[in-house]
Amino acid sequence: MAKYDKADLERRMKGAVESLKGDLTGLRTGRASTQLLDPVQVEVYGAMMPLNQVATVSVPEPRLISVQVWDKSNIGPVEKAIRSAGLGLNPINDGNTLRLPIPDLTEERRKELAKLAGQYAEKAKVAIRNVRRDGMEALKTDENKKEISEDERKRAEGDVQKLTDEQIKAVDEAYAHKEKEILGK
């Protein structure tokens, strides 16, 4: 079992929060954003590559994303990857550029996205709790090996719990902000 390392626990918990923020950024809110296409992987040159490695993504208007594919022979695969990414976007191919109009979100789609954001948040909380459990186990092991006293273990467990509570609160805030943005309230 690993030795208790507060800095490592903090890094791992914050990593879960950052990962959640990245996931939430990818959820569509009815406004164009280049991050919407971050999860898109394109099959080119016999390999899967992130979209931003084969094209320039920009937002010329609030409700339009423009994808300028560098190698014209990749326009088809890029268009296919965007259509099959489950983002509800329909690329318009004008031969050189793909234009992605961002449709208005229906109330039903907004609720689906809010629910998905909630699932992302719950996943992040589970990850944080797993890190907390690892920390608590490391403290008990250190105490059993007589490396720390019972008082030190209890004090450190308090620190771990405080850190856990702070990170769970950060997850809740990120989720609440995104939910408000999605539902337009």
XYZ file of C-alpha atoms in Angstrom:
185
model
C 0.000 0.000 0.000
C 1.222 3.465 -0.847
C 2.287 5.837 1.873
C -0.112 8.709 2.660
C 0.662 11.656 0.375
C -1.659 14.641 0.787
C -0.310 16.466 -2.291
C -0.954 13.394 -4.463
C -4.533 13.042 -3.147
C -5.173 16.717 -3.829
C -3.719 16.443 -7.354
C -5.903 13.407 -8.126
C -9.090 15.012 -6.737
C -8.472 18.251 -8.647
C -7.804 16.146 -11.730
C -11.302 14.663 -11.406
C -12.786 18.175 -11.169
C -10.785 19.367 -14.214
C -11.851 16.291 -16.166
C -15.483 17.072 -15.323
C -15.059 20.674 -16.496
C -13.644 19.384 -19.779
C -16.592 16.996 -20.191
C -19.090 19.769 -19.408
C -17.455 22.136 -21.902
C -18.209 19.600 -24.629
C -21.951 19.703 -23.914
C -23.871 21.865 -26.343
C -25.765 24.831 -24.929
C -27.139 26.375 -28.130
C -24.095 28.630 -28.569
C -21.241 27.810 -30.920
C -17.958 26.872 -29.257
C -14.832 25.285 -30.714
C -14.713 22.945 -27.667
C -17.907 21.275 -28.866
C -15.781 19.369 -31.378
C -12.993 18.402 -28.920
C -14.262 14.815 -28.503
C -14.462 14.234 -32.294
C -11.950 11.660 -33.588
C -11.367 11.386 -37.349
C -10.041 8.344 -39.179
C -7.327 9.662 -41.530
C -4.139 8.137 -42.908
C -5.139 4.807 -41.329
C -5.253 6.205 -37.778
C -7.734 7.885 -35.436
C -6.791 11.525 -34.796
C -8.419 14.387 -32.892
C -10.250 16.771 -35.239
C -7.984 19.683 -34.243
C -4.997 17.797 -35.717
C -6.498 17.671 -39.224
C -8.455 20.932 -39.394
C -8.794 24.459 -38.063
C -11.972 24.960 -36.039
C -13.321 28.483 -35.628
C -16.516 30.292 -34.627
C -17.199 33.064 -37.194
C -20.723 33.702 -35.801
C -22.431 32.939 -32.455
C -24.453 30.085 -33.979
C -21.975 28.712 -36.522
C -18.818 26.614 -36.303
C -16.473 26.560 -39.276
C -14.134 23.596 -39.883
C -11.349 24.278 -42.392
C -9.854 20.853 -43.287
C -6.159 21.191 -44.212
C -6.003 18.256 -46.639
C -9.003 18.388 -49.015
C -8.990 14.569 -49.320
C -9.985 14.411 -45.616
C -13.176 16.460 -45.915
C -15.317 13.299 -46.288
C -13.903 11.503 -43.221
C -14.127 14.703 -41.128
C -17.753 15.246 -42.151
C -18.552 11.602 -41.346
C -16.805 11.835 -37.930
C -18.773 14.968 -36.969
C -22.094 13.414 -38.052
C -21.436 10.198 -36.111
C -20.147 11.925 -32.937
C -23.671 12.158 -31.482
C -23.494 15.935 -31.121
C -26.652 16.547 -33.146
C -24.720 18.644 -35.678
C -25.272 18.483 -39.432
C -22.233 19.702 -41.414
C -22.782 21.639 -44.653
C -19.955 20.836 -47.076
C -19.132 23.630 -49.542
C -16.126 21.801 -51.019
C -13.451 23.603 -49.004
C -14.996 24.166 -45.602
C -17.552 22.447 -43.378
C -20.085 24.819 -41.849
C -21.911 23.601 -38.749
C -25.022 25.624 -37.931
C -25.890 25.213 -34.250
C -29.608 24.398 -34.047
C -31.823 25.649 -31.243
C -32.102 23.126 -28.460
C -35.529 21.627 -27.903
C -36.773 21.457 -24.325
C -36.419 17.670 -24.461
C -32.810 17.894 -25.687
C -32.022 20.440 -22.962
C -33.305 18.015 -20.322
C -31.244 15.178 -21.838
C -28.115 17.348 -21.771
C -28.776 18.446 -18.174
C -29.188 14.782 -17.205
C -25.927 13.906 -18.991
C -24.171 16.755 -17.150
C -25.510 15.257 -13.914
C -24.057 11.855 -14.854
C -20.677 13.468 -15.553
C -20.819 15.199 -12.156
C -21.687 11.951 -10.387
C -18.767 10.187 -12.107
C -16.421 12.927 -10.882
C -17.761 12.579 -7.316
C -17.190 8.818 -7.414
C -13.607 9.411 -8.590
C -13.052 11.900 -5.732
C -14.499 9.453 -3.174
C -12.217 6.709 -4.498
C -9.208 8.986 -3.975
C -10.511 9.734 -0.448
C -10.767 5.993 0.282
C -7.187 5.450 -0.976
C -6.000 8.223 1.337
C -7.828 6.814 4.372
C -6.446 3.314 3.695
C -2.904 4.704 3.348
C -3.284 6.470 6.720
C -4.471 3.282 8.451
C -1.558 1.360 6.911
C 0.927 4.019 8.051
C -0.545 3.851 11.573
C -0.374 0.033 11.629
C 3.276 0.207 10.565
C 3.821 2.585 13.522
C 4.941 5.349 11.107
C 2.339 7.760 12.490
C 0.397 7.943 15.774
C -3.369 7.520 16.135
C -3.687 11.278 16.716
C -1.728 12.052 13.540
C -3.940 9.622 11.591
C -7.120 11.234 12.914
C -5.826 14.743 12.134
C -4.807 13.687 8.606
C -8.170 11.947 8.066
C -9.797 15.263 8.921
C -7.615 16.942 6.273
C -8.552 14.304 3.701
C -12.268 14.745 4.491
C -11.970 18.547 4.249
C -10.216 18.219 0.866
C -12.907 15.779 -0.304
C -15.694 18.159 0.751
C -14.012 21.083 -1.087
C -13.657 19.098 -4.315
C -17.229 17.721 -4.155
C -18.400 21.326 -3.681
C -16.368 22.355 -6.779
C -18.084 19.545 -8.742
C -21.529 20.676 -7.540
C -20.780 24.295 -8.510
C -19.497 23.337 -11.976
C -22.579 21.166 -12.537
C -25.027 23.813 -11.274
C -23.436 26.426 -13.566
C -23.636 24.126 -16.607
C -27.200 23.038 -15.815
C -28.268 26.681 -15.626
C -26.508 27.371 -18.959
C -28.135 24.335 -20.653
C -31.644 24.928 -19.345
C -31.335 28.644 -20.093
C -32.540 29.636 -16.626
